[in-house]
Coordinates of C-alpha atoms in Angstrom, one line a residue:
M1 CA -0.1 0.0 0.0
M2 CA 1.3 3.5 -0.9
T3 CA 2.1 6.0 1.7
K4 CA 0.3 9.4 1.6
F5 CA 3.3 11.2 0.4
E6 CA 3.9 8.5 -2.2
L7 CA 0.4 9.2 -3.5
I8 CA 1.1 12.9 -3.5
A9 CA 4.4 12.2 -5.5
R10 CA 2.5 10.1 -8.0
K11 CA -0.2 12.7 -8.7
A12 CA 2.4 15.5 -9.0
Q13 CA 4.3 13.3 -11.5
Q14 CA 1.3 12.4 -13.6
N15 CA -0.2 15.9 -13.8
K16 CA 2.5 18.7 -14.1
G17 CA -0.2 21.3 -14.0
L18 CA -2.0 20.1 -10.8
K19 CA -2.1 22.4 -7.9
F20 CA -2.4 20.9 -4.4
I21 CA -5.2 22.6 -2.4
S22 CA -5.1 20.7 0.9
L23 CA -1.7 20.0 2.6
M24 CA -1.7 21.5 5.9
H25 CA -3.0 18.5 7.6
Y26 CA 0.2 16.7 7.0
M27 CA 1.7 19.2 9.6
S28 CA 0.5 16.7 12.3
E29 CA 1.6 15.7 15.7
E30 CA 2.9 12.4 14.2
N31 CA 5.0 14.0 11.6
L32 CA 6.3 16.6 13.8
E33 CA 7.3 14.1 16.4
K34 CA 9.3 12.2 13.7
C35 CA 11.0 15.4 12.8
Y36 CA 12.0 15.9 16.4
Y37 CA 13.8 12.6 16.6
K38 CA 15.7 13.5 13.4
L39 CA 17.2 16.5 15.0
K40 CA 20.9 16.4 16.1
K41 CA 21.4 16.7 19.8
N42 CA 24.8 18.5 19.7
K43 CA 23.7 21.5 17.6
A44 CA 23.7 25.1 19.0
C45 CA 20.3 26.4 20.2
G46 CA 18.4 29.5 18.7
V47 CA 17.4 32.7 20.1
D48 CA 15.3 31.2 22.8
E49 CA 18.3 29.1 24.1
V50 CA 16.2 26.0 24.2
T51 CA 18.2 22.9 23.5
V52 CA 16.9 19.7 21.8
E53 CA 16.9 17.8 25.1
E54 CA 15.0 20.6 26.8
Y55 CA 12.3 20.7 24.2
G56 CA 11.9 17.0 24.5
N57 CA 11.3 16.9 28.3
N58 CA 7.6 17.6 27.5
L59 CA 7.6 16.6 24.0
T60 CA 4.0 15.5 23.6
E61 CA 2.5 18.7 25.2
N62 CA 5.0 20.8 23.2
I63 CA 4.0 19.3 20.0
S64 CA 0.3 19.4 20.7
Y65 CA 0.5 23.2 21.5
L66 CA 2.6 23.7 18.4
V67 CA -0.1 21.9 16.1
Q68 CA -2.8 23.9 17.9
R69 CA -0.8 27.3 16.9
L70 CA -0.4 26.0 13.5
K71 CA -4.1 25.4 13.0
T72 CA -5.1 28.6 14.4
K73 CA -2.3 30.6 12.7
M74 CA -1.1 31.7 15.9
Y75 CA 2.3 30.2 15.2
K76 CA 5.1 32.7 14.5
P77 CA 8.8 31.5 13.8
Q78 CA 11.4 33.1 15.9
P79 CA 14.1 35.3 14.5
V80 CA 17.1 33.2 13.3
K81 CA 20.2 33.8 15.5
R82 CA 23.0 35.0 13.4
V83 CA 26.7 34.1 14.0
Y84 CA 29.8 34.4 11.7
I85 CA 32.3 31.6 10.9
P86 CA 35.5 31.7 8.9
K87 CA 35.1 31.6 5.2
P88 CA 37.4 28.7 3.7
G89 CA 40.5 30.2 2.1
K90 CA 39.5 33.8 2.9
S91 CA 39.9 36.3 5.6
E92 CA 36.2 37.4 5.5
L93 CA 33.6 35.7 7.7
R94 CA 30.5 33.9 6.5
P95 CA 27.1 34.4 8.1
L96 CA 25.5 31.4 9.7
G97 CA 21.9 31.2 10.9
I98 CA 20.7 29.1 13.8
P99 CA 17.0 28.6 14.1
A100 CA 15.1 27.6 17.2
V101 CA 14.5 23.9 17.8
E102 CA 10.7 24.2 17.3
D103 CA 11.1 26.1 14.0
K104 CA 13.6 23.4 12.8
M105 CA 10.9 20.8 13.3
V106 CA 8.3 22.8 11.4
Q107 CA 10.7 23.4 8.6
M108 CA 11.6 19.6 8.4
A109 CA 7.9 18.7 8.1
L110 CA 7.2 21.5 5.6
K111 CA 10.2 20.5 3.5
E112 CA 8.9 16.9 3.4
I113 CA 5.6 18.1 2.0
L114 CA 7.2 20.5 -0.7
E115 CA 10.0 18.1 -1.6
T116 CA 7.5 15.4 -2.4
I117 CA 5.7 17.7 -5.0
Y118 CA 8.8 19.5 -6.5
E119 CA 11.0 16.4 -6.9
Q120 CA 8.7 15.4 -9.7
D121 CA 9.3 18.8 -11.5
F122 CA 13.0 19.3 -10.9
L123 CA 15.2 18.7 -14.0
N124 CA 18.1 16.4 -14.3
C125 CA 20.6 19.3 -14.5
S126 CA 19.9 20.2 -10.8
H127 CA 21.9 18.2 -8.2
G128 CA 22.2 20.2 -5.0
F129 CA 20.6 19.1 -1.7
R130 CA 18.2 16.5 -3.4
P131 CA 17.6 12.8 -2.7
N132 CA 19.9 10.5 -4.7
K133 CA 21.8 13.5 -6.0
S134 CA 25.1 15.1 -4.8
C135 CA 28.1 17.0 -5.9
H136 CA 29.5 13.8 -7.4
T137 CA 26.5 13.3 -9.7
A138 CA 27.0 16.8 -10.9
I139 CA 30.8 16.2 -11.5
K140 CA 29.8 13.0 -13.5
Q141 CA 27.3 14.9 -15.7
L142 CA 30.0 17.4 -16.3
N143 CA 32.6 14.9 -17.1
N144 CA 30.1 12.9 -19.5
A145 CA 29.1 16.1 -21.1
V146 CA 32.7 17.1 -22.1
M147 CA 33.8 13.5 -22.9
K148 CA 30.7 12.5 -25.0
H149 CA 29.8 15.7 -26.7
P150 CA 31.8 18.2 -28.8
I151 CA 32.3 20.8 -26.0
N152 CA 34.7 23.7 -26.8
W153 CA 33.7 26.4 -24.2
V154 CA 32.8 26.5 -20.6
V155 CA 30.8 29.3 -18.9
E156 CA 31.7 29.4 -15.3
V157 CA 28.9 31.4 -13.3
D158 CA 28.5 32.6 -9.8
I159 CA 25.4 34.4 -8.4
E160 CA 26.3 37.1 -6.1
K161 CA 24.9 36.4 -2.5
F162 CA 22.1 34.3 -3.8
F163 CA 20.6 33.2 -0.6
D164 CA 20.3 36.8 0.7
S165 CA 18.9 38.1 -2.5
V166 CA 15.9 36.0 -3.2
N167 CA 12.8 38.1 -3.9
H168 CA 10.0 37.1 -1.6
D169 CA 7.2 37.9 -3.9
W170 CA 8.7 36.0 -6.9
M171 CA 9.4 33.2 -4.3
M172 CA 5.6 33.0 -3.6
R173 CA 4.9 33.1 -7.2
C174 CA 7.1 30.1 -7.8
L175 CA 5.4 28.1 -5.0
E176 CA 1.9 29.0 -6.3
E177 CA 2.7 27.2 -9.6
R178 CA 2.2 24.0 -7.5
I179 CA 0.6 25.0 -4.2
A180 CA -2.8 26.3 -3.8
D181 CA -3.2 25.6 0.0
P182 CA -3.2 29.2 1.6
N183 CA -2.1 27.7 4.9
I184 CA 1.1 26.3 3.4
L185 CA 1.8 29.5 1.6
W186 CA 1.1 31.4 4.9
L187 CA 3.7 29.3 6.7
V188 CA 6.3 29.7 4.0
R189 CA 5.9 33.5 4.0
K190 CA 6.2 33.4 7.8
F191 CA 9.5 31.7 7.6
L192 CA 10.7 34.2 4.8
K193 CA 9.7 37.2 7.0
A194 CA 11.1 35.7 10.4
G195 CA 13.9 38.1 10.6
I196 CA 17.4 37.8 11.9
M197 CA 18.8 38.5 15.4
E198 CA 22.4 39.7 15.5
S199 CA 24.1 41.1 18.7
G200 CA 20.7 41.3 20.3
K201 CA 19.2 43.5 17.5
L202 CA 16.4 42.4 15.3
H203 CA 16.9 42.8 11.5
E204 CA 13.7 42.3 9.4
S205 CA 14.0 40.1 6.3
E206 CA 13.0 42.0 3.1
T207 CA 14.7 39.4 0.9
G208 CA 16.4 36.0 1.0
T209 CA 15.6 32.6 2.4
P210 CA 15.6 31.4 6.0
Q211 CA 19.2 31.5 7.3
G212 CA 20.5 28.1 8.2
G213 CA 17.1 26.5 8.0
V214 CA 16.6 22.9 6.5
I215 CA 14.0 24.4 4.1
S216 CA 16.3 27.1 2.6
P217 CA 18.2 24.8 0.1
L218 CA 14.8 23.4 -1.1
L219 CA 13.3 27.0 -1.6
A220 CA 16.6 27.9 -3.4
N221 CA 16.1 24.9 -5.7
I222 CA 12.4 25.8 -6.4
Y223 CA 13.4 29.4 -7.2
L224 CA 16.1 28.6 -9.5
H225 CA 14.1 25.7 -11.1
Y226 CA 11.6 28.4 -12.5
I227 CA 14.2 31.1 -12.9
L228 CA 17.0 29.3 -14.5
D229 CA 16.5 25.6 -15.3
R230 CA 13.1 25.9 -17.3
W231 CA 14.4 29.2 -18.8
F232 CA 17.5 27.5 -20.1
E233 CA 15.6 24.3 -21.4
Q234 CA 12.6 26.2 -22.9
K235 CA 14.1 29.6 -24.0
Y236 CA 17.8 29.6 -24.3
K237 CA 18.5 26.1 -25.6
P238 CA 16.2 25.9 -28.6
N239 CA 18.0 28.9 -30.1
T240 CA 21.4 27.7 -29.8
K241 CA 23.6 26.7 -32.7
G242 CA 25.4 23.7 -31.1
Y243 CA 25.3 21.5 -28.2
V244 CA 24.7 23.2 -24.7
E245 CA 24.3 21.6 -21.4
L246 CA 23.8 23.2 -17.8
I247 CA 24.9 21.6 -14.6
R248 CA 23.7 23.1 -11.4
Y249 CA 24.4 22.4 -7.7
C250 CA 22.1 24.8 -5.8
D251 CA 23.3 28.3 -6.9
D252 CA 26.8 27.1 -8.3
F253 CA 26.4 26.2 -12.0
V254 CA 28.5 25.8 -15.2
V255 CA 27.3 25.8 -18.9
V256 CA 29.1 23.9 -21.5
T257 CA 28.6 24.7 -25.2
E258 CA 30.0 23.7 -28.6
S259 CA 29.7 27.1 -30.2
E260 CA 31.7 30.1 -29.2
C261 CA 28.7 32.5 -30.0
D262 CA 26.4 30.4 -27.8
A263 CA 28.9 30.7 -24.8
K264 CA 29.4 34.5 -25.3
R265 CA 25.7 35.1 -25.8
F266 CA 24.7 33.3 -22.7
L267 CA 25.9 35.7 -20.1
P268 CA 24.2 38.8 -21.4
E269 CA 20.8 36.9 -21.6
L270 CA 21.6 35.4 -18.2
E271 CA 22.2 38.8 -16.6
Q272 CA 19.0 40.1 -18.0
R273 CA 16.9 37.1 -16.9
L274 CA 18.4 37.2 -13.3
A275 CA 18.0 41.0 -13.0
K276 CA 14.1 40.6 -13.5
F277 CA 14.1 38.5 -10.3
G278 CA 16.3 40.5 -8.2
L279 CA 19.6 38.7 -8.6
K280 CA 23.0 39.5 -10.4
I281 CA 26.2 37.6 -11.4
S282 CA 29.5 38.0 -9.5
K283 CA 31.7 39.6 -12.2
E284 CA 35.0 38.4 -10.3
K285 CA 33.9 34.8 -10.3
T286 CA 32.2 34.5 -13.6
R287 CA 34.1 33.8 -16.9
V288 CA 34.1 32.3 -20.3
L289 CA 36.8 29.9 -21.2
K290 CA 38.0 27.5 -24.0
F291 CA 37.7 23.9 -22.8
G292 CA 37.3 20.4 -24.5
R293 CA 38.7 17.8 -26.8
R294 CA 39.5 20.0 -29.8
V295 CA 40.7 22.8 -27.7
W296 CA 43.2 20.3 -26.0
Q297 CA 44.3 18.8 -29.3
Q298 CA 45.1 22.2 -30.7
A299 CA 47.0 23.2 -27.6
Q300 CA 49.1 20.1 -27.9
R301 CA 50.1 20.9 -31.5
E302 CA 51.0 24.5 -30.4
G303 CA 52.9 23.5 -27.3
K304 CA 50.3 25.4 -24.9
K305 CA 48.1 24.5 -22.0
V306 CA 44.4 24.6 -21.8
E307 CA 42.8 26.8 -19.1
T308 CA 41.4 25.1 -16.0
F309 CA 38.2 26.0 -13.9
D310 CA 37.0 25.2 -10.4
F311 CA 33.6 23.8 -9.6
L312 CA 32.4 22.2 -6.5
G313 CA 35.9 22.3 -4.7
F314 CA 37.6 20.5 -7.7
T315 CA 39.9 21.8 -10.5
H316 CA 38.8 20.3 -13.8
Y317 CA 41.4 20.2 -16.5
C318 CA 42.2 18.6 -19.7
S319 CA 44.8 15.6 -19.8
K320 CA 45.7 12.5 -21.8
S321 CA 45.1 8.9 -20.9
R322 CA 47.9 6.4 -20.8
K323 CA 47.2 5.5 -24.5
G324 CA 47.5 9.2 -25.4
Y325 CA 43.9 10.1 -25.9
F326 CA 42.1 13.1 -24.4
V327 CA 40.5 12.8 -21.0
M328 CA 39.0 15.3 -18.5
M329 CA 40.5 15.1 -15.2
H330 CA 39.3 16.4 -11.8
K331 CA 41.6 17.2 -8.7
T332 CA 41.2 18.9 -5.5
S333 CA 41.4 22.6 -6.0
R334 CA 44.6 24.3 -4.6
R335 CA 42.4 26.9 -2.7
V336 CA 40.5 24.0 -0.9
M337 CA 43.6 22.2 -0.3
I338 CA 45.4 25.1 1.4
S339 CA 42.2 26.0 3.4
K340 CA 41.7 22.5 4.7
L341 CA 45.3 22.0 5.7
Q342 CA 45.3 25.2 7.5
G343 CA 42.1 24.3 9.4
I344 CA 43.8 20.9 10.4
N345 CA 47.0 22.7 11.4
K346 CA 44.9 25.2 13.6
W347 CA 43.1 22.3 15.1
L348 CA 46.1 20.4 16.0
R349 CA 47.9 23.4 17.5
S350 CA 45.0 24.1 19.8
I351 CA 44.5 20.6 21.2
R352 CA 48.1 19.5 21.4
S353 CA 48.7 20.1 25.1
I354 CA 45.1 19.9 26.3
I355 CA 43.8 16.4 25.0
P356 CA 46.1 13.3 25.1
L357 CA 47.0 11.9 21.8
K358 CA 45.1 8.6 22.1
E359 CA 41.8 10.7 22.8
W360 CA 42.1 12.9 19.6
W361 CA 43.5 10.3 17.4
P362 CA 40.1 8.9 16.4
T363 CA 38.9 12.4 15.5
M364 CA 41.8 12.8 13.3
K365 CA 40.9 9.6 11.5
A366 CA 37.4 10.7 11.1
K367 CA 38.4 14.0 9.6
L368 CA 40.6 12.2 7.1
I369 CA 37.9 9.7 6.2
G370 CA 35.5 12.7 5.6
H371 CA 37.9 14.4 3.2
Y372 CA 38.6 11.0 1.2
N373 CA 34.7 10.5 1.1
Y374 CA 34.2 14.0 -0.7
F375 CA 37.3 14.2 -2.7
G376 CA 37.8 10.3 -3.3
I377 CA 37.0 10.1 -7.0
N378 CA 39.0 8.3 -9.6
G379 CA 41.8 10.4 -11.0
N380 CA 42.4 12.3 -7.8
V381 CA 44.4 9.8 -5.9
H382 CA 47.5 12.0 -6.3
S383 CA 45.8 14.9 -4.4
L384 CA 44.6 12.5 -1.7
Q385 CA 48.0 11.3 -1.2
K386 CA 49.6 14.6 -1.0
Y387 CA 46.8 15.6 1.6
Y388 CA 47.7 12.6 3.7
R389 CA 51.4 13.2 3.6
N390 CA 50.9 16.8 4.8
I391 CA 48.6 15.8 7.6
S392 CA 51.1 13.1 8.7
R393 CA 53.8 15.7 8.8
M394 CA 51.6 18.2 10.8
I395 CA 50.8 15.5 13.4
Y396 CA 54.5 14.6 14.0
K397 CA 55.3 18.3 14.1
W398 CA 52.7 19.2 16.7
I399 CA 53.3 16.0 18.9
N400 CA 56.7 17.3 19.5
R401 CA 55.5 21.0 20.3
R402 CA 53.7 20.0 23.5
G403 CA 56.6 20.7 25.7
Q404 CA 60.3 21.6 25.8
K405 CA 61.4 18.2 25.2
R406 CA 60.7 16.1 22.0
S407 CA 57.9 13.5 22.5
M408 CA 58.7 11.2 19.8
T409 CA 61.5 10.5 17.3
I410 CA 60.6 9.9 13.6
K411 CA 61.4 6.3 14.3
E412 CA 58.8 6.1 17.2
Y413 CA 56.3 8.1 15.3
L414 CA 56.6 5.6 12.3
T415 CA 56.1 2.7 14.8
Y416 CA 53.1 4.4 16.4
L417 CA 51.6 4.6 12.8
Q418 CA 52.1 1.0 12.2
W419 CA 50.0 0.1 15.4
N420 CA 47.6 3.0 15.0
P421 CA 47.4 3.5 11.2
L422 CA 45.7 6.6 9.7
P423 CA 43.1 5.9 6.9
I424 CA 44.9 5.4 3.6
P425 CA 43.6 7.4 0.6
R426 CA 41.2 5.5 -1.5
V427 CA 38.6 6.1 -4.2
Y428 CA 35.0 6.3 -3.0
H429 CA 33.2 7.5 -6.1
A430 CA 33.7 6.4 -9.8
I431 CA 33.3 9.6 -11.9
L432 CA 35.3 8.8 -15.0
Y433 CA 34.1 6.1 -17.2

């Protein structure tokens, strides 16, 4: 027997023009309780300073009161607490939003409803924050496009401050394409207008999606689905001279083209399209470059190198296989490598004299496995090995900085590694075919 959400998904898939008029009853006590148990217990609390454990002390009563406020429209999301964290590879800070526990639960339940419907509409070019999609599927699509099609140009695009620039009225217009339940639309608008609390001062939200909320990536995908993906497929693509393809991971995307005129025509048309919806392109991070099989072959004859570009933490470049044929390769970008090594170095320095070696060693292993799990694609083993060697040297360095006397000789350290080995670099994802 199909579940209620599966029935909604089937209806949404069968009828692309269907609008759902009754969805609010899915914000039930049962669904909200399930959302509570999905919350991570070690996360920071919001402006109300209520932790997950504290909210769960009277869970049944709290959820019952929450559902009552949702039904009577007395529910009001609390402002998102804003903090700042270091931006990888840069001196500037990145804003991070922390919603209250109750708001997280409501957002999770709301996300499940909207995701069930819109997953039937999203195009294959969209990979960010979707079930069974990831950065690796995006890179694989990019790799297949370059290897299987006559690609000669790449347009690398970055939307400036996208999550802070989403127009609320247009966001609601996008939702109204599929949602006709006024209660659900009311709830989404409440989250959009919840505001931001920074240093004890409330800032109203005129634009942007909920900071740090689980629903924010989904709203971003819905917004870009109508503004970018469908426009590309229905308006731009039919008027091109050669092959073109869009690969998008949330607000980061690239466009690969066969024709030079298609590549150079895309940016002006895109700027005009985005401006209508309150968005603009970052000039510093957007560029058009030659890339592909023919470009590489010509560069080989002339003794030149083909330009590279970064996308999703990888540097993508042209190379040759062992048999001398063209192949697109991917490696950890230099900026990301430096940033992650600096982060590990700072962490090792901070805990070297406070926590015993045997206590932080499992954490170090988990950090390495996390790096391999993301960057462990075939063709990137050299970068993984470089990262491993640098981490190993850092560990040896900071072990011997815990006091005036040296803690380990290099021989003792190598012996320790034999008995307590660090994870060895390996491939987790097959990208190249």
